[in-house]
Coordinates of C-alpha atoms in Angstrom, one line a residue:
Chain W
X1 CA -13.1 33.0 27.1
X2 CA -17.0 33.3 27.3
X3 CA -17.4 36.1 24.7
X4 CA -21.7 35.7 25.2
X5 CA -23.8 33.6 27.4
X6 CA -26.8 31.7 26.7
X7 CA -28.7 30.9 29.3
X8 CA -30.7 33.9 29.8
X9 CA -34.3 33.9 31.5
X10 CA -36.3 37.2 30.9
X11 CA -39.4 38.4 32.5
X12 CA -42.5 38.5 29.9
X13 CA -45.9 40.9 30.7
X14 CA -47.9 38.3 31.4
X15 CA -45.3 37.4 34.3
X16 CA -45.2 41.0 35.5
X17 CA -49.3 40.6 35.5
X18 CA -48.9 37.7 37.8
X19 CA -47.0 40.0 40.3
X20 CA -48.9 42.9 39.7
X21 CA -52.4 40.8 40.8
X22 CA -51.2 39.2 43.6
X23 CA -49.1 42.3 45.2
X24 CA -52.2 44.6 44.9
X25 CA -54.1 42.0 46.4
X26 CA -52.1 41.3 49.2
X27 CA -52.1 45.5 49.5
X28 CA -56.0 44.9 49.9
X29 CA -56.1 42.7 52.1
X30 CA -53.6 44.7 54.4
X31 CA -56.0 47.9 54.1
X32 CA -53.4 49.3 52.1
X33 CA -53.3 51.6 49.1
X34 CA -49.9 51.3 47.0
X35 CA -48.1 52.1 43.7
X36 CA -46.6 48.6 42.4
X37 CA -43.8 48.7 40.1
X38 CA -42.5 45.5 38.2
X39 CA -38.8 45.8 36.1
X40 CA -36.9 44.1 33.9
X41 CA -33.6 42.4 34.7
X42 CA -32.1 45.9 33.5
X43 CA -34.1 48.2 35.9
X44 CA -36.3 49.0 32.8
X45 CA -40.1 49.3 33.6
X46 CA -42.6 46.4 32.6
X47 CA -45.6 47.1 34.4
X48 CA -47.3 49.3 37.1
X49 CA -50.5 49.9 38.9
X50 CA -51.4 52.6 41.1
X51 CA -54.3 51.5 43.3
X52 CA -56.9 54.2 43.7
X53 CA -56.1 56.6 46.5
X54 CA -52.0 56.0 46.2
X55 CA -50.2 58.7 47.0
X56 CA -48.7 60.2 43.7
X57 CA -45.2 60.6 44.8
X58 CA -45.6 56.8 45.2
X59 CA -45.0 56.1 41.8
X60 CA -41.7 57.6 41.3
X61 CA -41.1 56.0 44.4
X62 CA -42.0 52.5 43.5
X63 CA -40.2 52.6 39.8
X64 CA -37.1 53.7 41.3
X65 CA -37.3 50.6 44.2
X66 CA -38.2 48.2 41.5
X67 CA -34.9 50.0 39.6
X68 CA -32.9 49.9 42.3
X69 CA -33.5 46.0 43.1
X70 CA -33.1 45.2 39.9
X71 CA -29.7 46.8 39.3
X72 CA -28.4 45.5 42.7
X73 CA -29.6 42.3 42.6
X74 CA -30.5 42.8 46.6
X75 CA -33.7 44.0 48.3
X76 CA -33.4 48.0 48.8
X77 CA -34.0 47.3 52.8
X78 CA -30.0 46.0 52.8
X79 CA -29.0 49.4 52.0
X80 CA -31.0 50.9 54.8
X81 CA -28.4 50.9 57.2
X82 CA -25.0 51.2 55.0
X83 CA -26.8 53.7 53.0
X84 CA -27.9 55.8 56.0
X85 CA -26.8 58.5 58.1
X86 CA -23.1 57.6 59.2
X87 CA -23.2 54.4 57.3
X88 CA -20.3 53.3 55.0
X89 CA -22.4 54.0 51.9
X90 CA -23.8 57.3 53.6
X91 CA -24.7 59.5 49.8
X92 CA -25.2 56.3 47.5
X93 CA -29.0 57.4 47.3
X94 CA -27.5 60.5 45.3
X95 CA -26.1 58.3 42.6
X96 CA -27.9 56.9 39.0
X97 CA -29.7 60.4 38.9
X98 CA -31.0 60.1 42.8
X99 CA -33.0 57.0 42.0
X100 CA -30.8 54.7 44.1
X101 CA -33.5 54.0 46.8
X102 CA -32.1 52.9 50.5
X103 CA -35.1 51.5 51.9
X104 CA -37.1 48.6 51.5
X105 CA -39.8 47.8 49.4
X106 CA -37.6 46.8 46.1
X107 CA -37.3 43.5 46.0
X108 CA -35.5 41.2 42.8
X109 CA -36.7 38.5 41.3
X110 CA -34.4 35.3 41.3
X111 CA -35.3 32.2 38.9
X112 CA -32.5 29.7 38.0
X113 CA -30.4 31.7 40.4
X114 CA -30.5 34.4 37.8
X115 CA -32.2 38.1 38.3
X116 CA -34.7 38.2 36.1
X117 CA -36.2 41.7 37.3
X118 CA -37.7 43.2 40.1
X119 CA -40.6 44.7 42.4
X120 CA -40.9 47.9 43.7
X121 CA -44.1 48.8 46.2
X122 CA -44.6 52.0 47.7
X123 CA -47.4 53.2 49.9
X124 CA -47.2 51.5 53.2
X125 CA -43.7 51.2 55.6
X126 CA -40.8 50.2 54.3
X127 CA -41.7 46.4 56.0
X128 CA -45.0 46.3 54.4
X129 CA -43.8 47.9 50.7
X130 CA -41.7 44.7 51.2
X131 CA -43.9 42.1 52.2
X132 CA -46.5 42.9 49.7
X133 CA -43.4 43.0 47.1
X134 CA -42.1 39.8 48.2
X135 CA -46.2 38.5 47.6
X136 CA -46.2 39.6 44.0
X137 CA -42.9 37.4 43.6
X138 CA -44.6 34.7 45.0
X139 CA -47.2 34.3 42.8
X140 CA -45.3 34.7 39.9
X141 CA -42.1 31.5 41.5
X142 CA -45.7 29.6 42.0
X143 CA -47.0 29.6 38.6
X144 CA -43.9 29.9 36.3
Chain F
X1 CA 4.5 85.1 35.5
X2 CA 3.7 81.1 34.3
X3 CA 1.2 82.3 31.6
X4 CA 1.0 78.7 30.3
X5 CA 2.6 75.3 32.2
X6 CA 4.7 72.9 30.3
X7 CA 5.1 70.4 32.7
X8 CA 1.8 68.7 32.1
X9 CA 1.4 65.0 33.0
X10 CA -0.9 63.1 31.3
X11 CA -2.8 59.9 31.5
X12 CA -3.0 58.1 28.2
X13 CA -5.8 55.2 27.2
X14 CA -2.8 53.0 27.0
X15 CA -2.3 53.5 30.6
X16 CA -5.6 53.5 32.0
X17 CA -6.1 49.8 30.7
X18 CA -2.8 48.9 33.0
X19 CA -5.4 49.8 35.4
X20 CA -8.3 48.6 34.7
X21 CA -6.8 44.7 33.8
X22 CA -4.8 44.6 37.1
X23 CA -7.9 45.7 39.0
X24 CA -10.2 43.5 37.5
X25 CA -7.6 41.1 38.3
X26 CA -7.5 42.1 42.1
X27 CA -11.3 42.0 42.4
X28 CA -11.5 38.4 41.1
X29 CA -8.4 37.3 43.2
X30 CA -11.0 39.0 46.2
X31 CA -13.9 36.9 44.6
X32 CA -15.8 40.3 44.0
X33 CA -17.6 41.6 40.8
X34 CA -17.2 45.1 40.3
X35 CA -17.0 48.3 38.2
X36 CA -13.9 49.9 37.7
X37 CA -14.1 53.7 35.9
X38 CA -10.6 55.4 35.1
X39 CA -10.9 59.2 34.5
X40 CA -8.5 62.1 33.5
X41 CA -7.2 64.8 35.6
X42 CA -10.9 66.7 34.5
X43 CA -12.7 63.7 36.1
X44 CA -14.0 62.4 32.3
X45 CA -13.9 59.2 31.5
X46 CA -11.2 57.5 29.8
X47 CA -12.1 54.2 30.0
X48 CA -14.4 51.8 32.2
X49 CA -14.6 48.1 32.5
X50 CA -18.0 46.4 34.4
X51 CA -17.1 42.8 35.4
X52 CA -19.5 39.9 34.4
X53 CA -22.5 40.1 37.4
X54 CA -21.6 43.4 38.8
X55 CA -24.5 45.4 40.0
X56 CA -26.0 47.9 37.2
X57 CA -26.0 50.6 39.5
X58 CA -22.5 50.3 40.0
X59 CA -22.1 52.4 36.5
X60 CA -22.8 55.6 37.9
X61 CA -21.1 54.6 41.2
X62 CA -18.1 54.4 40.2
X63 CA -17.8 57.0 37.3
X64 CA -18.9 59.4 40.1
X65 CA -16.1 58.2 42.6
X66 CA -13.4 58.5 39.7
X67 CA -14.9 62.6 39.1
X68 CA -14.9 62.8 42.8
X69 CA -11.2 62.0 43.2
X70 CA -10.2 63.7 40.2
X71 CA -12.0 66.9 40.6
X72 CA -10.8 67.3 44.4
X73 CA -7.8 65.4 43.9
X74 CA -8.5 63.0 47.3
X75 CA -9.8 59.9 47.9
X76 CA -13.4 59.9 48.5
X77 CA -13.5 57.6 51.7
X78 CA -11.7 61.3 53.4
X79 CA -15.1 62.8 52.4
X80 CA -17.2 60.0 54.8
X81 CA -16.9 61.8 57.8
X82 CA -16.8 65.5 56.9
X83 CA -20.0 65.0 54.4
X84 CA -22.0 62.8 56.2
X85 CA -24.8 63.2 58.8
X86 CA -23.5 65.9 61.2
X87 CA -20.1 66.7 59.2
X88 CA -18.7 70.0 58.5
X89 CA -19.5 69.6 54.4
X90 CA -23.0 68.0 54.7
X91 CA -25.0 68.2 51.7
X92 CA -21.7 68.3 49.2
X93 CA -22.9 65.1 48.0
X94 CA -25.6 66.9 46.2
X95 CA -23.6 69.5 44.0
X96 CA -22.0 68.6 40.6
X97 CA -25.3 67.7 39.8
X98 CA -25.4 64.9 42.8
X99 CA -22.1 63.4 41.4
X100 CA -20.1 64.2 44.8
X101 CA -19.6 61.2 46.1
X102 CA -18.4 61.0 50.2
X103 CA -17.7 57.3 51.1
X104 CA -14.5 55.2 49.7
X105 CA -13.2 53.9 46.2
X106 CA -12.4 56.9 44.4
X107 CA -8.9 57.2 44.5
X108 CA -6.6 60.0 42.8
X109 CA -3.4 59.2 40.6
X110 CA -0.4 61.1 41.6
X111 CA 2.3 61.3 38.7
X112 CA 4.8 63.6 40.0
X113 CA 3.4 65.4 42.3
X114 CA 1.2 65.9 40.1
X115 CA -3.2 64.6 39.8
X116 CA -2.8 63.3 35.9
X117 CA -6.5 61.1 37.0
X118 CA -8.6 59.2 39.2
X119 CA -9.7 55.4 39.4
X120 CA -13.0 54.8 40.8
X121 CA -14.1 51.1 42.3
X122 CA -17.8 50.1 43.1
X123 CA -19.2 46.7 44.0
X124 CA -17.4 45.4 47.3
X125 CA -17.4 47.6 50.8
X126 CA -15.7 51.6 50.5
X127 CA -12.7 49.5 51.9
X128 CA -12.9 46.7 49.1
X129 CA -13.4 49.5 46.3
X130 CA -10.5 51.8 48.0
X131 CA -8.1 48.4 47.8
X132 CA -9.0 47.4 44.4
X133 CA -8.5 51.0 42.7
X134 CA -5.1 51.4 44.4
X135 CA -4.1 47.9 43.0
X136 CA -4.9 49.3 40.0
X137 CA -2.8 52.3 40.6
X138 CA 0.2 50.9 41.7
X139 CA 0.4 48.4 38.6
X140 CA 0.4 51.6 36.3
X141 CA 3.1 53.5 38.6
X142 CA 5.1 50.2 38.3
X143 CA 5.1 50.5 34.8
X144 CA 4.9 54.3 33.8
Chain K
X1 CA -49.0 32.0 28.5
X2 CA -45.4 32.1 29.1
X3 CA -44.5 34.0 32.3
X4 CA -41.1 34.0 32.0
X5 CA -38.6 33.4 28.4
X6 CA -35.5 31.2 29.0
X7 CA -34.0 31.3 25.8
X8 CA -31.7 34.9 27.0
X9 CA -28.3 35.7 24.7
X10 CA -25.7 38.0 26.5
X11 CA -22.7 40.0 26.0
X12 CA -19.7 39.2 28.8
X13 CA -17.0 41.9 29.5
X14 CA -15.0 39.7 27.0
X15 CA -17.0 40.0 24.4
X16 CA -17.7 43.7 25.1
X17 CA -13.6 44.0 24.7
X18 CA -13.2 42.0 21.8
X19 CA -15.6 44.7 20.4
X20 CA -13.3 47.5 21.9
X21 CA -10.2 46.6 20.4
X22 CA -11.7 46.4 16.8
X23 CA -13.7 49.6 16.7
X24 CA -10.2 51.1 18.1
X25 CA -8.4 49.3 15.4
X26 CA -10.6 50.5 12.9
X27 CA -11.0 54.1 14.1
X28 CA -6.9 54.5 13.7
X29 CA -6.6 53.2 10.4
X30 CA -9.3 55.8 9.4
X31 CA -6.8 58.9 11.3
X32 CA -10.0 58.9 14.0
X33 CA -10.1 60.0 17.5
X34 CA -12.7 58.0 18.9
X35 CA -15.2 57.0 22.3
X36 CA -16.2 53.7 21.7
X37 CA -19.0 52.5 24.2
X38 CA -20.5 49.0 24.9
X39 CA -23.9 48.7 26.6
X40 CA -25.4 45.6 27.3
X41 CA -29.4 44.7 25.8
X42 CA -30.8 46.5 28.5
X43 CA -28.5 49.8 27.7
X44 CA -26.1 49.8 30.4
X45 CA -22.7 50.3 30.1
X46 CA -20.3 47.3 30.0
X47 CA -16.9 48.9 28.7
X48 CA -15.5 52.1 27.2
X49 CA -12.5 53.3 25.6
X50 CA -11.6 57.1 24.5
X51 CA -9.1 56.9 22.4
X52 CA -5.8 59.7 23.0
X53 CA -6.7 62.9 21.8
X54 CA -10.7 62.0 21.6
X55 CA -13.0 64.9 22.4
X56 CA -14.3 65.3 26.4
X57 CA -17.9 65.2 25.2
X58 CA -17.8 62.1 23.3
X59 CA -18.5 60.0 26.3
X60 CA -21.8 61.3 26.7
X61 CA -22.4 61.1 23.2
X62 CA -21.2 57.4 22.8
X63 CA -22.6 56.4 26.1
X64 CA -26.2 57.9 24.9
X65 CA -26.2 56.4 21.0
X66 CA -25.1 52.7 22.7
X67 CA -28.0 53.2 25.0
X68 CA -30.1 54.5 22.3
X69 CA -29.3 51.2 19.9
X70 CA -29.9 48.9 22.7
X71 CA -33.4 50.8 23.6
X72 CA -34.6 50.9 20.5
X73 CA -33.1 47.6 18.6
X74 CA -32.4 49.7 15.6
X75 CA -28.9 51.8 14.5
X76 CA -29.4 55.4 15.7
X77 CA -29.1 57.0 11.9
X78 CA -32.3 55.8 11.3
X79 CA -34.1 57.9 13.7
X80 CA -32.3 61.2 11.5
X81 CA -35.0 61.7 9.6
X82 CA -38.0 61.1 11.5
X83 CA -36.4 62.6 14.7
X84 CA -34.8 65.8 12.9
X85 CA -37.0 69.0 12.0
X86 CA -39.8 68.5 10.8
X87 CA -40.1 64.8 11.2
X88 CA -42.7 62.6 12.3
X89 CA -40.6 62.0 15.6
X90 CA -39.1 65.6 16.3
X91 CA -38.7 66.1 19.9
X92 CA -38.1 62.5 20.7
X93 CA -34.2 63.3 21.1
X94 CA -35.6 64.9 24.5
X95 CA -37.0 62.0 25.6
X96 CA -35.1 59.3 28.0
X97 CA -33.6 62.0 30.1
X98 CA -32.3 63.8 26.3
X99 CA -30.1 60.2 26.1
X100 CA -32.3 59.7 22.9
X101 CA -29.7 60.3 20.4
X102 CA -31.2 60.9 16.8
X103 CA -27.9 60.5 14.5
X104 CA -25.5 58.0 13.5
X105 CA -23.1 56.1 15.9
X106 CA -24.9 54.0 17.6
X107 CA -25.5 50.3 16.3
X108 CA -27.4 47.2 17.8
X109 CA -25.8 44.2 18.2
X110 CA -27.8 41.2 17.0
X111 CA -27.1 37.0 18.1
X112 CA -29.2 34.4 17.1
X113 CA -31.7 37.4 16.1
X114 CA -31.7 38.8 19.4
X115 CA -30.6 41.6 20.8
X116 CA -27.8 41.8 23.3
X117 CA -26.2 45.1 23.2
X118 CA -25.3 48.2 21.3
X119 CA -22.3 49.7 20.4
X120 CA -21.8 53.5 20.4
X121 CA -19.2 55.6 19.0
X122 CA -18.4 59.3 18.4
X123 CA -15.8 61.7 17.1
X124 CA -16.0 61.2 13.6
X125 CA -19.0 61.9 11.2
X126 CA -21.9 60.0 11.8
X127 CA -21.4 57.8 9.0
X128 CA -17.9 57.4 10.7
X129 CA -18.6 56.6 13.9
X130 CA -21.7 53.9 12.4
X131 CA -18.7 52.2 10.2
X132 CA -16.8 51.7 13.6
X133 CA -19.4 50.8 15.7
X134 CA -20.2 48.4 13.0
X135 CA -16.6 47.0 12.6
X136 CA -16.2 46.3 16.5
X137 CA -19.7 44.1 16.0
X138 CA -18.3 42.4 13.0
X139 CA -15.0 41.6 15.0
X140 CA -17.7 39.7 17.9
X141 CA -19.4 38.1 15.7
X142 CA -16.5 36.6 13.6
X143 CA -15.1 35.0 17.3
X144 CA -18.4 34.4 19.4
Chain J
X1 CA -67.7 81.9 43.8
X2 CA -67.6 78.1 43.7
X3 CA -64.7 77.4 46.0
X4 CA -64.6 73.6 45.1
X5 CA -65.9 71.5 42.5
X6 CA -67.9 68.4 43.4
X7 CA -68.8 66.9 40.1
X8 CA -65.4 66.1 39.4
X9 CA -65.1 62.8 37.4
X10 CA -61.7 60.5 38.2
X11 CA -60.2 57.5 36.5
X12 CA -59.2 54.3 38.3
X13 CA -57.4 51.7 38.1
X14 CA -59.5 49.4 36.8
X15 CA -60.5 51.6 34.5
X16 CA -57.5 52.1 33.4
X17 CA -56.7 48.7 32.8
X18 CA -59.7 48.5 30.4
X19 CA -57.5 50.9 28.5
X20 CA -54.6 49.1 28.7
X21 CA -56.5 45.8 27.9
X22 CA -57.5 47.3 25.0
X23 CA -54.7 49.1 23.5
X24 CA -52.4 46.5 23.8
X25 CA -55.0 43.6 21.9
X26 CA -55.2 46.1 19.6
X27 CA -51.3 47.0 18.7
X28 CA -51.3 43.1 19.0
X29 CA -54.0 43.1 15.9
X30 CA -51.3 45.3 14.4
X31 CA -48.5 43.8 14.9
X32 CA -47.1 46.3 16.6
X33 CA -45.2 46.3 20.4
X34 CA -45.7 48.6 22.5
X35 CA -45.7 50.7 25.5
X36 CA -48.8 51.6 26.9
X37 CA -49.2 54.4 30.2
X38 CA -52.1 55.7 31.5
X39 CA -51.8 58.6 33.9
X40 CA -54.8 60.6 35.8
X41 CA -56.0 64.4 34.9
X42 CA -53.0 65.4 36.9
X43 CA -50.5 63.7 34.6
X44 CA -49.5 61.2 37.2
X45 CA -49.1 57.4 36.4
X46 CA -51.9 55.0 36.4
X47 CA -50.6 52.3 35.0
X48 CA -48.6 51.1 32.1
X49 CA -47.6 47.9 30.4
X50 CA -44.6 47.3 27.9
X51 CA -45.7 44.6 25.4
X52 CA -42.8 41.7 25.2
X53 CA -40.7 43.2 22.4
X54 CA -41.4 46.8 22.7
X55 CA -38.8 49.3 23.0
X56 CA -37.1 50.4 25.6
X57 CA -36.9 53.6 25.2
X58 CA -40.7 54.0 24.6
X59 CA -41.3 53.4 28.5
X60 CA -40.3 57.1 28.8
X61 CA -41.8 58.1 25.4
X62 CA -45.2 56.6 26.5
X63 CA -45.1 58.2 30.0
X64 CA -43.9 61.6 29.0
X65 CA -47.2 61.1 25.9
X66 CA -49.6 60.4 29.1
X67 CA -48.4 63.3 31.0
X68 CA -48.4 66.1 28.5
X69 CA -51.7 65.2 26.7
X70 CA -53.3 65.2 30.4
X71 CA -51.8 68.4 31.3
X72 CA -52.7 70.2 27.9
X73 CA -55.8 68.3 28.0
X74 CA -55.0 67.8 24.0
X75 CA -53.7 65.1 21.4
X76 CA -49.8 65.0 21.2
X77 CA -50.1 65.3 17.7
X78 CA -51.6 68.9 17.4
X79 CA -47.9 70.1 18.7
X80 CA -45.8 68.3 16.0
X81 CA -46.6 71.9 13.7
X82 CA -46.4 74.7 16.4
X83 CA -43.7 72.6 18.4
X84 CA -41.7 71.8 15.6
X85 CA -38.6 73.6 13.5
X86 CA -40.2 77.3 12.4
X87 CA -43.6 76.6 14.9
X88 CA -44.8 79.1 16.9
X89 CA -44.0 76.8 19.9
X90 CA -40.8 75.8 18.9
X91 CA -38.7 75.0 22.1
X92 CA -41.6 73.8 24.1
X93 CA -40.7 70.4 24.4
X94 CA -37.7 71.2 26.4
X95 CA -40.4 72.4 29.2
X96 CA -41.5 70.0 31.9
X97 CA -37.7 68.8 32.4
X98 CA -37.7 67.8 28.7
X99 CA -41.6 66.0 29.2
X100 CA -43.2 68.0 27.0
X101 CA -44.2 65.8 23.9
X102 CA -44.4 67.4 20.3
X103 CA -45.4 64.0 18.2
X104 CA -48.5 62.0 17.8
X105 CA -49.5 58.9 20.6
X106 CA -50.8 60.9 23.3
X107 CA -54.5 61.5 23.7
X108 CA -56.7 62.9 26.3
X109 CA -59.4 60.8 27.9
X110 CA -62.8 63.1 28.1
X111 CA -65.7 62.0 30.4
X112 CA -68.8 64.3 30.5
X113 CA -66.0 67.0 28.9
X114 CA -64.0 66.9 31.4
X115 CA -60.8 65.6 31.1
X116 CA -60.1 62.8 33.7
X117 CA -56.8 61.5 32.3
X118 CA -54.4 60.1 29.1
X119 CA -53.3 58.0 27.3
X120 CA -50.0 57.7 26.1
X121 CA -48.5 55.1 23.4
X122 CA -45.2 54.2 21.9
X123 CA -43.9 51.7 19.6
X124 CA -45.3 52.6 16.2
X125 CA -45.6 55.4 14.1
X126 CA -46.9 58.4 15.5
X127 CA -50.1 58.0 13.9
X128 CA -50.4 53.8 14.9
X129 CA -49.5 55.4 18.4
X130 CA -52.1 57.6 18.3
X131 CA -54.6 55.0 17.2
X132 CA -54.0 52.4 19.5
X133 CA -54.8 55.2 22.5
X134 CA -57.8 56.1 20.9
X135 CA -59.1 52.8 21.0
X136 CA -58.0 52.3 24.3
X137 CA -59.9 54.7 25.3
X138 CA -62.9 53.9 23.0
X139 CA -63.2 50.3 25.2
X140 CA -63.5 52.7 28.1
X141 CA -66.0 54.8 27.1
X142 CA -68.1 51.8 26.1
X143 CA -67.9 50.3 29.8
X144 CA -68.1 53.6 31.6

């Protein structure tokens, strides 16, 4: 039996820049004004921005996407419906101190098939928190 | 007047490993990667196993299921309807400091007539979890 | 600039056990009620046993020091001093949601210099629970 | 009666980057890892960066820094006496849902005396935390 495993990859700051640049500028060039979170593979915050003119709730909002992602290993929009009103998974949001979020924008980031963190945007819809998440990942796949 | 009960039934770690290893061993024969929390007839924790790849957020899940069964002596998946959207106990997912948890996988254990626990499954569908903790169940009520 | 690090270590559910059963071991040759918690490098929970007869709180407790070591890379009896009254760091056992625990119990667990868990256990003194957490380690690192 | 104030003098992002910039090349200089946040007059996040390395833990330490040295508009550091065991203050860091910090690494960020934001450090000493947001903020003051 496998009592550790070796064959980790980890997310550095310098990655978590790389997102951080491209997902606020793929917020500009929307018109949009957003919090962007970036997490470890354990839900544990690397790096944010809040663009000026964010809303301040967004940043709560954003960790706990980037948190959720992260933990799941899925993009927060999968729990919009099972998480919902009269879904199976109706009250999940309540759990890991309310910061299980069931709507998009949190996004994980897969290398080697592993999760190696994840993105959390906040400030637009739930489609376009997810798309300009989804940006940020881009940029980082691209370069690393 | 029964000014003290002598009667008591009470899970031991011992037994709460019977059900954690046969339903760890049910998940994998389902393919699924969970969390499986067993708790005492208070709904603490007694012991808790999190399979290789389960979700992180699956932690709380499923500690909150085994509370939830424990403390109300049902399974959770009877609080879907009554605490969801439009139910008769909406908003009891937000009490014991938002540990109530109203869709399937908590499961109570019944020792003569009597609650001596609760197992609590997160990681597949309410159905999957529900499945997997009562696997887990019935291997310690073949052997206790 | 490295975006991303690819040299990870981590602790399986089978290692995580193999840590159980020793700090269990050692706790009952000492006459010691015990929780024994395993997080994993990013301080979430992978396993936990509470021994018959251990106290109620103790999960929390052990939960929080295992989070604590893995947070902080460092043995939780080292932030006693500093954290406690009238130390450099008093009030920091309110930080992390008050999981920061600032006595002994909770131990890092160290492979090829890096980090991939903590072990936390309570119901003894804290020089107790360190010797147990640091006997379960010991049993890992002897098979891994 | 002046019913609103229109001199008022905000950080932005990019200005808070120059912090962050800087405080991290400098804990760098040190040796140190850490967790730099920024957050605006109102306490609320700017931005933040954990240095590879850096604990844990210290993403809520450095947040909770930033927040309560905006919100006093004062150092951290002058509440380790009156906050700590016998101070006048003593309890106060149990305020703010447990935010309130009573150890050095939290400075204010002053702009024609007004206080437009903090900065909020964690990973060394309570006096390297405190230095390494000071000269954050120095590289802003320069620029600005």
């Amino acid at each position: 039996m496998e009592l550790i495993r070796r064959n980790g990859v980890e997310l550095t700051l310098a990655g978590a820049r790389v997102v951080l640049e491209a997902a606020v500028e793929h917020a500009q060039s929307l018109g949009l004004k957003m919090v962007v979170a970036v997490a470890d593979s354990g839900g544990w915050l690397v790096a944010l921005f809040r663009m000026d003119g964010a809303k301040l709730t967004s940043v709560d909002i954003a960790m706990n996407k980037a948190f959720t992602a992260a933990g799941t290993r899925k993009p927060t929009h999968e729990y919009a419906e099972i998480g919902g009103a009269g879904g199976a998974a109706f009250g999940i949001h309540a759990s890991n101190q309310g910061r299980f979020t069931v709507f998009g924008g949190g996004v994980p980031i897969f290398v080697d098939g592993q999760c190696i963190g994840a993105v959390g945007c906040s400030g637009g819809s739930a489609e376009e928190d997810r798309m300009v998440a989804e940006a940020g990942i881009a940029a980082l796949l691209r370069c690393a």
